[in-house]
């Protein structure tokens, strides 16, 4: 049961966003800038799927069920991971996952940010650069990780509700891929 009264049936971050529409728009704008098309990031080599994987990984490290599941579903949608096995492998042990060495290096940085910004080391940055990460990739990884620590705490700090049905997350992933993150869309399919 959420700690404060939200509109019934709005899962995860949707409840707080409906509760506080004045903060919903800038938060969604931030997520759209961080996770959407590379047109927002012309000097970045990170795909939308890779950006979503970073958000998923940080959310898993923070044990935020809703965020790791919805962003994992969106990552899977972008990456053609129909059974979510790639996302599961990244969350369990990204070093062994079937992802690029560049993304592994960036996930190391994201994991350090999740622990605390000062945990990021020069060696981690050097490794990411050696694997082909641009300064924009490194910047965006740090910002995605930091932002998702905030989003995870927002969702879990208010004890929001999260559905268990993976089909609901798949449905939402398709909508996010098509329309982006907005505060006024229909979040889940009608029941």
C-alpha positions as semicolon CSV with decimal commas, in nm:
position;residue;x (nm);y (nm);z (nm)
1;X;0,000;0,000;0,000
2;X;0,148;0,338;-0,100
3;X;0,249;0,573;0,179
4;X;0,028;0,850;0,038
5;X;-0,297;0,843;-0,160
6;X;-0,251;0,803;-0,536
7;X;-0,507;0,747;-0,805
8;X;-0,585;0,374;-0,794
9;X;-0,431;0,144;-1,053
10;X;-0,131;0,359;-1,145
11;X;0,182;0,148;-1,100
12;X;0,532;0,255;-1,007
13;X;0,627;0,611;-1,085
14;X;0,291;0,676;-1,253
15;X;0,119;0,726;-0,916
16;X;0,356;0,996;-0,791
17;X;0,356;1,162;-1,133
18;X;-0,022;1,182;-1,142
19;X;-0,015;1,310;-0,784
20;X;0,234;1,586;-0,870
21;X;0,187;1,687;-1,232
22;X;0,410;1,993;-1,187
23;X;0,709;1,765;-1,130
24;X;0,597;1,495;-1,376
25;X;0,673;1,694;-1,692
26;X;1,034;1,788;-1,607
27;X;1,107;1,435;-1,481
28;X;0,969;1,283;-1,801
29;X;1,157;1,540;-2,008
30;X;1,478;1,436;-1,833
31;X;1,415;1,066;-1,900
32;X;1,337;1,140;-2,265
33;X;1,666;1,331;-2,301
34;X;1,865;1,058;-2,125
35;X;1,711;0,746;-2,278
36;X;1,559;0,835;-2,613
37;X;1,698;0,851;-2,968
38;X;2,055;0,938;-3,047
39;X;1,927;1,255;-3,214
40;X;1,942;1,394;-2,860
41;X;2,304;1,280;-2,838
42;X;2,480;1,325;-3,176
43;X;2,825;1,261;-3,029
44;X;2,718;0,950;-2,836
45;X;2,764;0,594;-2,955
46;X;2,505;0,452;-2,711
47;X;2,185;0,312;-2,858
48;X;1,847;0,351;-2,691
49;X;1,863;-0,014;-2,588
50;X;2,203;0,035;-2,424
51;X;2,081;0,347;-2,242
52;X;1,783;0,150;-2,113
53;X;2,017;-0,132;-2,003
54;X;2,215;0,117;-1,793
55;X;1,892;0,236;-1,629
56;X;1,785;-0,127;-1,578
57;X;2,115;-0,229;-1,423
58;X;2,119;0,063;-1,177
59;X;1,755;-0,002;-1,087
60;X;1,837;-0,370;-1,023
61;X;2,131;-0,269;-0,803
62;X;1,890;-0,046;-0,611
63;X;1,639;-0,335;-0,590
64;X;1,365;-0,122;-0,746
65;X;1,133;-0,386;-0,897
66;X;0,916;-0,149;-1,098
67;X;1,201;0,048;-1,258
68;X;1,420;-0,252;-1,338
69;X;1,123;-0,431;-1,492
70;X;0,984;-0,149;-1,705
71;X;1,324;-0,029;-1,825
72;X;1,432;-0,389;-1,879
73;X;1,123;-0,439;-2,095
74;X;1,202;-0,126;-2,296
75;X;1,567;-0,234;-2,336
76;X;1,450;-0,578;-2,450
77;X;1,212;-0,420;-2,700
78;X;1,489;-0,208;-2,852
79;X;1,743;-0,491;-2,854
80;X;1,513;-0,766;-2,986
81;X;1,552;-0,960;-2,660
82;X;1,210;-1,125;-2,680
83;X;1,259;-1,361;-2,385
84;X;1,438;-1,100;-2,169
85;X;1,738;-1,332;-2,132
86;X;1,989;-1,060;-2,220
87;X;1,842;-0,822;-1,964
88;X;1,842;-1,096;-1,699
89;X;2,206;-1,176;-1,773
90;X;2,306;-0,809;-1,746
91;X;2,131;-0,778;-1,410
92;X;2,284;-1,103;-1,277
93;X;2,643;-1,069;-1,408
94;X;2,702;-0,812;-1,680
95;X;3,069;-0,914;-1,711
96;X;2,954;-1,250;-1,852
97;X;2,662;-1,107;-2,054
98;X;2,660;-1,099;-2,433
99;X;2,721;-0,723;-2,456
100;X;3,010;-0,517;-2,586
101;X;3,322;-0,458;-2,380
102;X;3,244;-0,087;-2,404
103;X;2,904;-0,136;-2,243
104;X;3,059;-0,359;-1,975
105;X;3,305;-0,078;-1,893
106;X;3,021;0,175;-1,880
107;X;2,814;-0,053;-1,653
108;X;3,113;-0,068;-1,418
109;X;3,101;0,312;-1,402
110;X;2,721;0,308;-1,355
111;X;2,760;0,059;-1,069
112;X;3,014;0,286;-0,903
113;X;2,781;0,585;-0,935
114;X;2,505;0,375;-0,777
115;X;2,734;0,320;-0,477
116;X;2,834;0,688;-0,463
117;X;2,973;0,931;-0,717
118;X;3,319;0,932;-0,565
119;X;3,343;0,557;-0,628
120;X;3,410;0,623;-0,999
121;X;3,782;0,586;-1,063
122;X;4,022;0,718;-1,325
123;X;4,097;0,356;-1,414
124;X;3,728;0,291;-1,487
125;X;3,713;0,597;-1,711
126;X;4,036;0,499;-1,889
127;X;3,902;0,148;-1,949
128;X;3,577;0,282;-2,094
129;X;3,771;0,511;-2,328
130;X;4,000;0,223;-2,430
131;X;3,687;0,024;-2,523
132;X;3,560;0,308;-2,745
133;X;3,341;0,514;-2,511
134;X;3,325;0,882;-2,597
135;X;3,322;1,159;-2,340
136;X;2,948;1,193;-2,413
137;X;2,898;0,819;-2,344
138;X;3,078;0,853;-2,010
139;X;2,886;1,171;-1,922
140;X;2,552;1,017;-2,011
141;X;2,627;0,694;-1,823
142;X;2,704;0,887;-1,505
143;X;2,393;1,103;-1,545
144;X;2,165;0,805;-1,622
145;X;2,298;0,620;-1,318
146;X;2,260;0,923;-1,090
147;X;1,911;1,003;-1,221
148;X;1,794;0,645;-1,178
149;X;1,912;0,638;-0,819
150;X;1,677;0,934;-0,769
151;X;1,390;0,774;-0,965
152;X;1,431;0,443;-0,778
153;X;1,418;0,618;-0,443
154;X;1,115;0,820;-0,555
155;X;0,926;0,502;-0,651
156;X;1,029;0,293;-0,352
157;X;1,031;0,576;-0,098
158;X;0,658;0,622;-0,159
159;X;0,601;0,244;-0,157
160;X;0,431;0,245;-0,496
161;X;0,252;-0,056;-0,640
162;X;0,413;-0,264;-0,917
163;X;0,229;-0,529;-1,118
164;X;0,381;-0,875;-1,159
165;X;0,246;-0,952;-1,509
166;X;0,530;-0,925;-1,765
167;X;0,277;-0,867;-2,045
168;X;0,186;-0,532;-1,891
169;X;0,551;-0,425;-1,907
170;X;0,584;-0,552;-2,265
171;X;0,279;-0,348;-2,362
172;X;0,424;-0,038;-2,199
173;X;0,766;-0,096;-2,360
174;X;0,607;-0,087;-2,703
175;X;0,431;0,241;-2,619
176;X;0,750;0,396;-2,479
177;X;0,946;0,294;-2,789
178;X;0,681;0,457;-3,006
179;X;0,592;0,771;-2,807
180;X;0,862;0,821;-2,544
181;X;0,808;0,888;-2,178
182;X;0,513;1,114;-2,109
183;X;0,313;1,187;-1,800
184;X;-0,029;1,185;-1,965
185;X;-0,035;0,865;-2,171
186;X;-0,221;0,546;-2,093
187;X;0,030;0,353;-1,890
188;X;-0,111;0,005;-1,895
189;X;-0,362;-0,168;-2,120
190;X;-0,723;-0,183;-2,014
191;X;-0,805;-0,489;-1,806
